[in-house]
GROMACS .gro file of C-alpha atoms in nm:
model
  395
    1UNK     CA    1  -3.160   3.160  -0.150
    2UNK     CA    2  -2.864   3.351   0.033
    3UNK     CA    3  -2.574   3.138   0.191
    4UNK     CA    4  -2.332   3.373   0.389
    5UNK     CA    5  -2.019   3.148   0.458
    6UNK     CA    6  -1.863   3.252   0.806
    7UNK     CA    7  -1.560   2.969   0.768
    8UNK     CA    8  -1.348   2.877   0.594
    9UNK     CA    9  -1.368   3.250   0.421
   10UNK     CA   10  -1.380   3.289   0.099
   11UNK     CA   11  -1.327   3.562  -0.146
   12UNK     CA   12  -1.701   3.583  -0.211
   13UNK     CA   13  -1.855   3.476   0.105
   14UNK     CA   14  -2.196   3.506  -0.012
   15UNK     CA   15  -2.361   3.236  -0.257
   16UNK     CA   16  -2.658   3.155  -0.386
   17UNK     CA   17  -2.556   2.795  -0.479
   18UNK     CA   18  -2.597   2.535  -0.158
   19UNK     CA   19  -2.323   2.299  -0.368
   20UNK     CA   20  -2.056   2.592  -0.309
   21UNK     CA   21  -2.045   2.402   0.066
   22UNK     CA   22  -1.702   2.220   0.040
   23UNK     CA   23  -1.857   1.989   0.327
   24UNK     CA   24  -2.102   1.855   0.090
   25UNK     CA   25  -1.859   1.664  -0.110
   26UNK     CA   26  -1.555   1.635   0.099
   27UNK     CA   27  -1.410   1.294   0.190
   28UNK     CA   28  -1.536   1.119   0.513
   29UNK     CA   29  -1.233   1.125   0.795
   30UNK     CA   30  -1.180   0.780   1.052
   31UNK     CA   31  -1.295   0.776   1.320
   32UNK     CA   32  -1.018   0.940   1.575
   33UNK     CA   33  -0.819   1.060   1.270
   34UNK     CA   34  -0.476   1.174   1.348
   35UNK     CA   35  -0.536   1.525   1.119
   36UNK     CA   36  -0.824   1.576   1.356
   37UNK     CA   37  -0.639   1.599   1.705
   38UNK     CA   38  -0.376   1.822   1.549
   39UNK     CA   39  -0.685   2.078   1.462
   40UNK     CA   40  -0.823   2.037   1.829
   41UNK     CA   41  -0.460   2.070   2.018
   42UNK     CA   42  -0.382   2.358   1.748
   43UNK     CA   43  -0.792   2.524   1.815
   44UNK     CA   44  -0.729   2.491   2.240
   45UNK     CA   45  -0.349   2.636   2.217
   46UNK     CA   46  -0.534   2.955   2.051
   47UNK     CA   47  -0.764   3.005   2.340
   48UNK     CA   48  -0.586   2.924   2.640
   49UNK     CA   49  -0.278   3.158   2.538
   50UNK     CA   50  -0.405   3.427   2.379
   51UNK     CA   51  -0.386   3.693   2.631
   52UNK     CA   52  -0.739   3.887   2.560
   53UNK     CA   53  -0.940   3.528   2.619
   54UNK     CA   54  -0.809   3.514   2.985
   55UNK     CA   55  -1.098   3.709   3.102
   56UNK     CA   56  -1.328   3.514   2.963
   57UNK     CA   57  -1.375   3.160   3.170
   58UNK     CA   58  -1.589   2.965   2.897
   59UNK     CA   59  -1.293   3.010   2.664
   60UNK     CA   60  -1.054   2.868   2.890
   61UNK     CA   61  -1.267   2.571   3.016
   62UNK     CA   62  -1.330   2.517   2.604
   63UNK     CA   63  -0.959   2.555   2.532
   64UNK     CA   64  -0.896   2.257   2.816
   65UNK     CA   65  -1.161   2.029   2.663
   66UNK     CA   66  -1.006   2.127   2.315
   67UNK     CA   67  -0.718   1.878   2.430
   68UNK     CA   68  -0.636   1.581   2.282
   69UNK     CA   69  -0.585   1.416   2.605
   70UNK     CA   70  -0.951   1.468   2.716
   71UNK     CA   71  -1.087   1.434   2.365
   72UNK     CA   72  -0.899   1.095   2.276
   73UNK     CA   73  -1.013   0.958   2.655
   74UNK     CA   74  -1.382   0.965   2.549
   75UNK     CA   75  -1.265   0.778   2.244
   76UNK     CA   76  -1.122   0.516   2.462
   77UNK     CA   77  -1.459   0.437   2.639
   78UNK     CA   78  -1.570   0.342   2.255
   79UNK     CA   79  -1.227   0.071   2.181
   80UNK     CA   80  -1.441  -0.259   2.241
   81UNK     CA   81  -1.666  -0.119   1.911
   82UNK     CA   82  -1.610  -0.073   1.548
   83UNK     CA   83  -1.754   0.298   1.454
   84UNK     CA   84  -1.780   0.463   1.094
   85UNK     CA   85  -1.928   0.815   1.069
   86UNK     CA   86  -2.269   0.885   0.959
   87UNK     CA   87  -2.175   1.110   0.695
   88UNK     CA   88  -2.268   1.486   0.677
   89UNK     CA   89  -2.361   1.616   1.007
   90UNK     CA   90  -2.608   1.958   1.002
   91UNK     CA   91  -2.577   2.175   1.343
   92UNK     CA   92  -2.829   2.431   1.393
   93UNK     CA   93  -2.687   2.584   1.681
   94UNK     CA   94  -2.819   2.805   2.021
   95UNK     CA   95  -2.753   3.193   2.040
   96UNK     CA   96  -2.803   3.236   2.370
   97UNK     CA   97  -2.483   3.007   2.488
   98UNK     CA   98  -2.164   3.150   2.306
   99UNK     CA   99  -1.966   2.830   2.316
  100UNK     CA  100  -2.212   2.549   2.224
  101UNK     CA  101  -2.161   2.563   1.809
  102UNK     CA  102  -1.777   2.447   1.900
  103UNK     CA  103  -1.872   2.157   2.161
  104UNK     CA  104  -2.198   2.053   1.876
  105UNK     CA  105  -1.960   2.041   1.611
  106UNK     CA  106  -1.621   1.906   1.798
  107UNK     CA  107  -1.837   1.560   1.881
  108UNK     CA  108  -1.917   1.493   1.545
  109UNK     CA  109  -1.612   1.587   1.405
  110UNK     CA  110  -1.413   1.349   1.612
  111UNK     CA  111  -1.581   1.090   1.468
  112UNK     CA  112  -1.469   1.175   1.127
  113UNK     CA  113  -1.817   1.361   1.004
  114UNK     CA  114  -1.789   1.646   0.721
  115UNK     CA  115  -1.999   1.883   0.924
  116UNK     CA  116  -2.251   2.205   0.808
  117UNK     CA  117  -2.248   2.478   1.160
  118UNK     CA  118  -2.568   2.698   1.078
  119UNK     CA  119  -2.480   2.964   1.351
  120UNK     CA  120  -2.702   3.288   1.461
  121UNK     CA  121  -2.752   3.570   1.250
  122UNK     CA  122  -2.607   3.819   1.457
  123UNK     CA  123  -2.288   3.649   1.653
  124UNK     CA  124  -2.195   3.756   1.984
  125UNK     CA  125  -1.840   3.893   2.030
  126UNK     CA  126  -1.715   3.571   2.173
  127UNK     CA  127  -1.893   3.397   1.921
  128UNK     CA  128  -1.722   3.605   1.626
  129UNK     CA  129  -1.388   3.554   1.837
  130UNK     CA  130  -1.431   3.196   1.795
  131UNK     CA  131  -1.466   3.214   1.423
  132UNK     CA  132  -1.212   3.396   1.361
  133UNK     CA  133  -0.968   3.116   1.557
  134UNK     CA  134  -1.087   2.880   1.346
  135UNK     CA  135  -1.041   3.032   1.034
  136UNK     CA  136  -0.691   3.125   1.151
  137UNK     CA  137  -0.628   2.742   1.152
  138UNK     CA  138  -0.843   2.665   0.837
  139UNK     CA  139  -0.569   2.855   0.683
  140UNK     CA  140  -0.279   2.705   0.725
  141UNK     CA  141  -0.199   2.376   0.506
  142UNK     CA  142  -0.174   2.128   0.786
  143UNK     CA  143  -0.528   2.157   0.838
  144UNK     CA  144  -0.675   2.165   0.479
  145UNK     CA  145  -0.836   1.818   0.487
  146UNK     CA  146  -1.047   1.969   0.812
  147UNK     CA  147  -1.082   2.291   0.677
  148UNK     CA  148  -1.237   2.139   0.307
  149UNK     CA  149  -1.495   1.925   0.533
  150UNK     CA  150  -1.636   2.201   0.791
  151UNK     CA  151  -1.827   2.518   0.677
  152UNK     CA  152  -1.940   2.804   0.943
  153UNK     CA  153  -2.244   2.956   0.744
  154UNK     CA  154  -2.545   3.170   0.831
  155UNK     CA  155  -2.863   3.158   0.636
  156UNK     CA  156  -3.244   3.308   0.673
  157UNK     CA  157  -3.518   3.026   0.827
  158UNK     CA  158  -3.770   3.164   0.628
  159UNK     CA  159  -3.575   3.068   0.313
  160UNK     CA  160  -3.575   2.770   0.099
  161UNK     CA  161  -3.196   2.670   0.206
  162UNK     CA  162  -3.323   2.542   0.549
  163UNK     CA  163  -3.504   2.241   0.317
  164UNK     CA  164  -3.244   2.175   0.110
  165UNK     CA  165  -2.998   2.179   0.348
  166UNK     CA  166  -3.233   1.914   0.541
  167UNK     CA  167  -3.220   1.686   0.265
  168UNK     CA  168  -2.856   1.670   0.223
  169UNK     CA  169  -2.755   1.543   0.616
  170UNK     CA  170  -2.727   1.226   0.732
  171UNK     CA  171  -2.789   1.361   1.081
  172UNK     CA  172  -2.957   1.702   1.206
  173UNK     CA  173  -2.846   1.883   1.520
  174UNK     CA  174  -3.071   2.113   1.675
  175UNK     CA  175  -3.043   2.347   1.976
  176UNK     CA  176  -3.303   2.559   2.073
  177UNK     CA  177  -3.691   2.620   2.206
  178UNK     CA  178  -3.946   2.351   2.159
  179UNK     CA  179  -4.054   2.585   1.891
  180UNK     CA  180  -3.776   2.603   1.690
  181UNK     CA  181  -3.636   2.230   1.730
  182UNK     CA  182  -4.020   2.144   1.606
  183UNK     CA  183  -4.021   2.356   1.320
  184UNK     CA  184  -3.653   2.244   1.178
  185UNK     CA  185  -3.782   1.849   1.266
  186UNK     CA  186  -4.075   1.923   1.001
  187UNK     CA  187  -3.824   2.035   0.715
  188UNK     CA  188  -3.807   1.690   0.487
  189UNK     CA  189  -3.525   1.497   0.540
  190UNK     CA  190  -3.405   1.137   0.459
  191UNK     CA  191  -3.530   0.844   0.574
  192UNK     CA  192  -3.203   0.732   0.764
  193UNK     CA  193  -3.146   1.058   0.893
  194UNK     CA  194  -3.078   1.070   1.261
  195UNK     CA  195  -3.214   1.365   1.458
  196UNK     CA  196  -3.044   1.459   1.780
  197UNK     CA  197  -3.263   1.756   1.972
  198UNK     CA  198  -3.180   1.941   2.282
  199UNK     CA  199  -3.478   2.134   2.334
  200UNK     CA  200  -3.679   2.352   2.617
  201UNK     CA  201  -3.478   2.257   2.966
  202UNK     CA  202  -3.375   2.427   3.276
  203UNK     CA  203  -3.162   2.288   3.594
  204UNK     CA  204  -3.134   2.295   3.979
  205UNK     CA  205  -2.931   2.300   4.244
  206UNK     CA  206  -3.013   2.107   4.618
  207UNK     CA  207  -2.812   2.125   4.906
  208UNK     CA  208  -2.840   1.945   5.223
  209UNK     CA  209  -2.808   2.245   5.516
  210UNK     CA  210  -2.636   1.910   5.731
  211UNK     CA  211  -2.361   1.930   5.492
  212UNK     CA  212  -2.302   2.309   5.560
  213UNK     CA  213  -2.068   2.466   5.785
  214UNK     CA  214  -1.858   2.770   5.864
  215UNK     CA  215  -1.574   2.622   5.678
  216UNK     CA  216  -1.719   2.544   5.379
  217UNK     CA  217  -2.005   2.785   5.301
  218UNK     CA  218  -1.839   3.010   5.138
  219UNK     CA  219  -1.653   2.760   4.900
  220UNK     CA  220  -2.014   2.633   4.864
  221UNK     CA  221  -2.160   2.955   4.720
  222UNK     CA  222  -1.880   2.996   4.544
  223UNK     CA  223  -1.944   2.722   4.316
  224UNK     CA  224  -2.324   2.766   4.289
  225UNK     CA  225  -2.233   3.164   4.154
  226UNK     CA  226  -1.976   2.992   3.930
  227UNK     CA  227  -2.287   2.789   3.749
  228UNK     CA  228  -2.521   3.070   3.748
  229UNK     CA  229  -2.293   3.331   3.675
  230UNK     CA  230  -2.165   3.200   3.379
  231UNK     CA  231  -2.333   3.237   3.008
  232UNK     CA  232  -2.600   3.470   3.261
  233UNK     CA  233  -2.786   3.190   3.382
  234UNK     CA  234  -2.918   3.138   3.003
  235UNK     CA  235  -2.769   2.817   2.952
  236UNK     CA  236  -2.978   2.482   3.001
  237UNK     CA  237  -2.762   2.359   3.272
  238UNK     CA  238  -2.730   2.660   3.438
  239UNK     CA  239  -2.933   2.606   3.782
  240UNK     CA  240  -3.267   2.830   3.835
  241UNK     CA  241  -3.376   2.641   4.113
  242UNK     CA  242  -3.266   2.599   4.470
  243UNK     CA  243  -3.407   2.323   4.704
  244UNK     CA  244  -3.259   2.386   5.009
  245UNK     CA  245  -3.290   2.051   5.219
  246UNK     CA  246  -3.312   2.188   5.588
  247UNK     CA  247  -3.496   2.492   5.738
  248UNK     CA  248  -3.619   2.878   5.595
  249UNK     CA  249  -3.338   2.974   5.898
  250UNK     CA  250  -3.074   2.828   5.713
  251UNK     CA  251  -3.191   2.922   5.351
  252UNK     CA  252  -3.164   3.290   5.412
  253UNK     CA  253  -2.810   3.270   5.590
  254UNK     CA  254  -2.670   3.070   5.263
  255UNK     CA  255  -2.827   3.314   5.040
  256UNK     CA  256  -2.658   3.626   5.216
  257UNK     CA  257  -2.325   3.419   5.133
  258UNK     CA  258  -2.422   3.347   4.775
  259UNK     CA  259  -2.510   3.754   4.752
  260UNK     CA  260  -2.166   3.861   4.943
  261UNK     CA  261  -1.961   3.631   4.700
  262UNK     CA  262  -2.153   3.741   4.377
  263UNK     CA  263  -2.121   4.129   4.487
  264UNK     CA  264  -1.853   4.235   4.309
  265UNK     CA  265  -2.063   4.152   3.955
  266UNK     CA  266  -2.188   4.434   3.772
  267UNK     CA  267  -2.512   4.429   3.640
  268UNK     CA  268  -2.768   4.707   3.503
  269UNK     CA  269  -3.069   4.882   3.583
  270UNK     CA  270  -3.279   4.649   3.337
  271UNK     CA  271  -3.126   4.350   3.520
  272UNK     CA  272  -3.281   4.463   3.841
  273UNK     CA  273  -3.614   4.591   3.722
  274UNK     CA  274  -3.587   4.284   3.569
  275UNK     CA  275  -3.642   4.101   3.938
  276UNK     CA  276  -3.814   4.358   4.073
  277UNK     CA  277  -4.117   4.264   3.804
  278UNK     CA  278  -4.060   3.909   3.877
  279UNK     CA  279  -4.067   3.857   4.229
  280UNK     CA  280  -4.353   4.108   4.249
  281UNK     CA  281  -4.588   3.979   3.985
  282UNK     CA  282  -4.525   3.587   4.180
  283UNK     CA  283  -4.613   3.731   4.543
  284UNK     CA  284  -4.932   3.932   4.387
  285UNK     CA  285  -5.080   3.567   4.216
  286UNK     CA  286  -4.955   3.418   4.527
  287UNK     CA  287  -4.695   3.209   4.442
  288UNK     CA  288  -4.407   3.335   4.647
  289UNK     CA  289  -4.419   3.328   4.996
  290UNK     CA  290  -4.082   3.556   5.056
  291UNK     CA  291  -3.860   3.743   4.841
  292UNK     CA  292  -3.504   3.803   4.915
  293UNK     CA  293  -3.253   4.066   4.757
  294UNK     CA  294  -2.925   3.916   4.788
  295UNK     CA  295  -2.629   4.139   4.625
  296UNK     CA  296  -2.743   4.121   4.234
  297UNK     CA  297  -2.888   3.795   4.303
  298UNK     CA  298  -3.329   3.776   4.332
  299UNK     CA  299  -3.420   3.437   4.513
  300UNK     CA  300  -3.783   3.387   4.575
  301UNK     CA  301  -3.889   3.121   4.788
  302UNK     CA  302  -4.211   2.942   4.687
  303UNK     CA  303  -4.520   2.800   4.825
  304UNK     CA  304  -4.507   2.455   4.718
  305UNK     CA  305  -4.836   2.421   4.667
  306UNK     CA  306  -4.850   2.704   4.446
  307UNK     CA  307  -4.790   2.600   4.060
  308UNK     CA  308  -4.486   2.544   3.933
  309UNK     CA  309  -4.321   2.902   3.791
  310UNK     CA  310  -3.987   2.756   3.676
  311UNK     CA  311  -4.155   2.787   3.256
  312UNK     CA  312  -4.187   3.185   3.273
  313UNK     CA  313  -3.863   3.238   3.454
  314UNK     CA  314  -3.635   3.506   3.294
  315UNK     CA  315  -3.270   3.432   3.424
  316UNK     CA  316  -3.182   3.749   3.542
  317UNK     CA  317  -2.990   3.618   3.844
  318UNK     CA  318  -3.334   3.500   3.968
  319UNK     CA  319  -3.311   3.197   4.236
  320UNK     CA  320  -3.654   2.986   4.270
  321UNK     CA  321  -3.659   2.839   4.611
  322UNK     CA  322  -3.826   2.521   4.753
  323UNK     CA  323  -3.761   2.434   5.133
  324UNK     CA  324  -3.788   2.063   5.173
  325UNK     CA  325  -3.752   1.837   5.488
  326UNK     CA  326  -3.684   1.519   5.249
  327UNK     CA  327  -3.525   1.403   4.940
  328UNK     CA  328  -3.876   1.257   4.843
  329UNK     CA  329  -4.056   1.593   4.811
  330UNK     CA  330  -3.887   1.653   4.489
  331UNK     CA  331  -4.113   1.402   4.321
  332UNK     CA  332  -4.384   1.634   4.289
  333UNK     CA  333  -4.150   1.919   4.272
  334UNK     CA  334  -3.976   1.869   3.943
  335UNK     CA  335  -4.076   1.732   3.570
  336UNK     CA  336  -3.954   1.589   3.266
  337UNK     CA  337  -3.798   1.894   3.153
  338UNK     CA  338  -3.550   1.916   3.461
  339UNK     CA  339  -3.215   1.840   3.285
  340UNK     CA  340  -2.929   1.885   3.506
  341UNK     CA  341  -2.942   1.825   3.934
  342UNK     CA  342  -2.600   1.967   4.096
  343UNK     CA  343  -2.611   1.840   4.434
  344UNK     CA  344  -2.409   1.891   4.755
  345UNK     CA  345  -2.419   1.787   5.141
  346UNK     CA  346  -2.570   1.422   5.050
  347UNK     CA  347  -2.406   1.095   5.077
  348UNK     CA  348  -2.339   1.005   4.772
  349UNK     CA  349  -2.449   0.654   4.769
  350UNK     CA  350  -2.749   0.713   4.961
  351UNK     CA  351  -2.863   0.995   4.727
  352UNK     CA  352  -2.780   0.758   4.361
  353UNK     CA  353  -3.012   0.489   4.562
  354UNK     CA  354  -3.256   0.736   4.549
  355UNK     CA  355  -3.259   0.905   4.251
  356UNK     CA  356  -3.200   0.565   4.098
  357UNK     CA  357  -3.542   0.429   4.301
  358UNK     CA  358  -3.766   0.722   4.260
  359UNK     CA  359  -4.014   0.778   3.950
  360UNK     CA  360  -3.903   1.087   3.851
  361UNK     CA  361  -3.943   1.125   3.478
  362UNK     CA  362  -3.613   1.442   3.438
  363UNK     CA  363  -3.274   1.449   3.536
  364UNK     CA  364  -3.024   1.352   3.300
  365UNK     CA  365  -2.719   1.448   3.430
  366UNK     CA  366  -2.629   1.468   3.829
  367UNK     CA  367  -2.317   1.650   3.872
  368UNK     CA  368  -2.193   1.819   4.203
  369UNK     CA  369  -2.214   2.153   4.258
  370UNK     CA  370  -1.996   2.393   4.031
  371UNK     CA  371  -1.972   2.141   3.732
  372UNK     CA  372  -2.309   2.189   3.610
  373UNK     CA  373  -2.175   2.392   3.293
  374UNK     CA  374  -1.897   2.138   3.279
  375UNK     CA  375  -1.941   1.992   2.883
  376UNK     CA  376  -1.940   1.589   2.811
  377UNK     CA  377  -2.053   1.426   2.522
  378UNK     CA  378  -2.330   1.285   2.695
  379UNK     CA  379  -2.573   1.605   2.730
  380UNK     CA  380  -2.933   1.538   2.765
  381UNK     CA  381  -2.972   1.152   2.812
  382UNK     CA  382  -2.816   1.151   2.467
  383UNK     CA  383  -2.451   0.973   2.402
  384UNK     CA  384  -2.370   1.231   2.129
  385UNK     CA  385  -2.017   1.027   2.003
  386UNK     CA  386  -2.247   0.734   1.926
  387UNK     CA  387  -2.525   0.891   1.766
  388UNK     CA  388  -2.344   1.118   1.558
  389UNK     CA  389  -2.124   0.787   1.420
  390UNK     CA  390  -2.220   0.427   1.314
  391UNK     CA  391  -2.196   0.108   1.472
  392UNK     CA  392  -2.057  -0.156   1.239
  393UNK     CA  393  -2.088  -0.539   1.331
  394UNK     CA  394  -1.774  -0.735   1.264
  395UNK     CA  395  -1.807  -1.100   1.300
   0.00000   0.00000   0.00000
């Protein structure tokens, strides 16, 4: 089996011996350690000023959650317990969002976990950008004890390392399709181990046309182009539906806006053939009842008593559309798989009551519009701080 060892670097970066992992043996950290928040403060100072990341928004908003501020407030919320970390932590990590190895492996590292990052095979640029930070810092002797305890590596699934890896973590990670999160959940493992798995999910936006107006509806767009724009509408959280509470009138006039603000994006002639396959092949089986070219952004506007299309949907800048007249038609609008709702126009209290009330089996996180790619520990209905650490009772 071939190991290639991305972080810390190493002379020989490529072993066939899984014990060469420094993680495997390295001491256990407290909860909150001190040597910890001087890695994270040191990681975000790297990305928010170094001049060639400015460009890049996910860097920045990863370089502000990188602070100790924000990361020792979520450790706040945890004071009135006693915690101990699980141990070794295994992340196997998405490809299609560049970011999501760092926020994975950040949570369990706070809690003092020696932690094994399986990353893609063939990194992004970001993504290579990212390891390189890090092993900047894994050099330097202040941050040896973090550096000994955390290995970057990339591997083959179809080899044997995948098992034996498996059998060495206290808790498995896994990003990815229902496919792949199934197929790592059937490598043996031990019997304590704790598996964490953020599988097959997509997002939506709704809007209330009462809450729109000429003052805000371009602010409004604004936002929803900020979540789709961002990781190209790959990411789970990244909206690829629209319900548009109020009428077809008022749909069409907020999707010109969304098209006007998103204009100045370039995109390519496979992104548009892209949409032009999509919307075509829904309104030939009849799914569609309108499609609309706004700027580089595809919104289709379905029958809603066609079958649901939201599983074959290719990103692409592609909005699926539902006109509703009330909040309760998204009970038979949405499923289990719905993961993040970003919402805006409602009254607040009056739309919790509801989604609190109603037996819809999704929706994990609720967040207003524009913060849907906003990262918290709690992703997925899962509390990742406290399942990636132990709770100890002290009597």
């Amino acid at each position: 089996m071939t190991i290639t060892q991305l972080a810390p670097v190493k002379e020989k970066s490529i072993s066939t011996d899984l014990t060469a992992l420094s993680a495997l043996r390295a001491p256990l950290l407290a909860v909150g350690d001190e040597r910890i928040f001087a890695f994270t403060d040191a990681l975000s100072a790297v990305l928010l000023k170094e001049p060639r990341f400015r460009d890049y928004s996910e860097l920045v908003a990863l370089g502000f959650w990188l602070r100790r501020a924000n990361l020792s407030r979520y450790l706040q919320q945890l004071q009135d317990a006693f915690y101990k970390p699980l141990g070794l932590v295994v992340h196997y990590t998405p490809a299609n969002v560049d970011t999501m190895f760092i926020y994975s492996w950040i949570c369990a590292l706070i809690m003092g976990n020696r932690n094994i990052v399986r990353v893609a095979s063939q990194l992004s640029n970001l993504q290579q950008a990212l390891i390189d930070c890090v092993n900047l810092l894994f050099k330097q002797e202040q941050h040896q004890s973090i550096a000994l305890a955390n290995n970057f590596i990339q591997f083959d699934k179809a080899q044997s390392v995948g098992e034996s890896l498996s059998l060495e973590a206290d808790a498995r990670v896994l990003w990815g399709g229902d496919d792949s999160v199934s197929a790592i959940r059937h490598l043996p493992s031990r019997p304590r181990c704790r598996d964490i798995s953020f599988a097959d999910r997509y997002s939506a936006t709704i809007i209330a046309q009462s809450g729109i107006n000429e003052g805000n509806r371009r602010s409004v767009a604004q936002r929803v182009w900020r979540d789709m724009n961002t990781f190209d509408q790959q990411a789970c959280s990244s909206p690829r539906l629209l319900f548009w509470c109020g009428d077809e009138i008022g749909l069409v006039r907020q999707l010109e806006t969304l098209g006007n603000v998103a204009s100045d994006t370039a995109f390519t002639e496979f992104h548009r053939n892209e949409q032009l396959v999509f919307s075509q092949w829904q309104q030939a089986e009849g799914n569609v009842q309108q499609a609309i070219q706004a700027g580089p952004i595809c919104a289709v506007i379905q029958d809603p008593k066609a079958p649901s299309i939201i599983q074959i949907h290719p990103g692409q800048q592609i909005l699926v559309c539902y006109v509703i007249n009330e909040l309760e038609e998204l009970v038979a609008l949405v499923d289990n798989k719905l993961q993040t709702l970003s919402y805006f126009g409602f009254e607040k209290e009056a739309f919790f009551k509801f989604l609190k009330e109603s037996p819809i089996q999704g929706i994990d996180r609720i967040v207003p519009v524009g913060e849907a790619l906003a990262f918290s520990p709690e992703w997925d209905g899962y509390d990742l701080l406290t399942q990636l650490a132990r709770r100890v009772v002290f009597k």
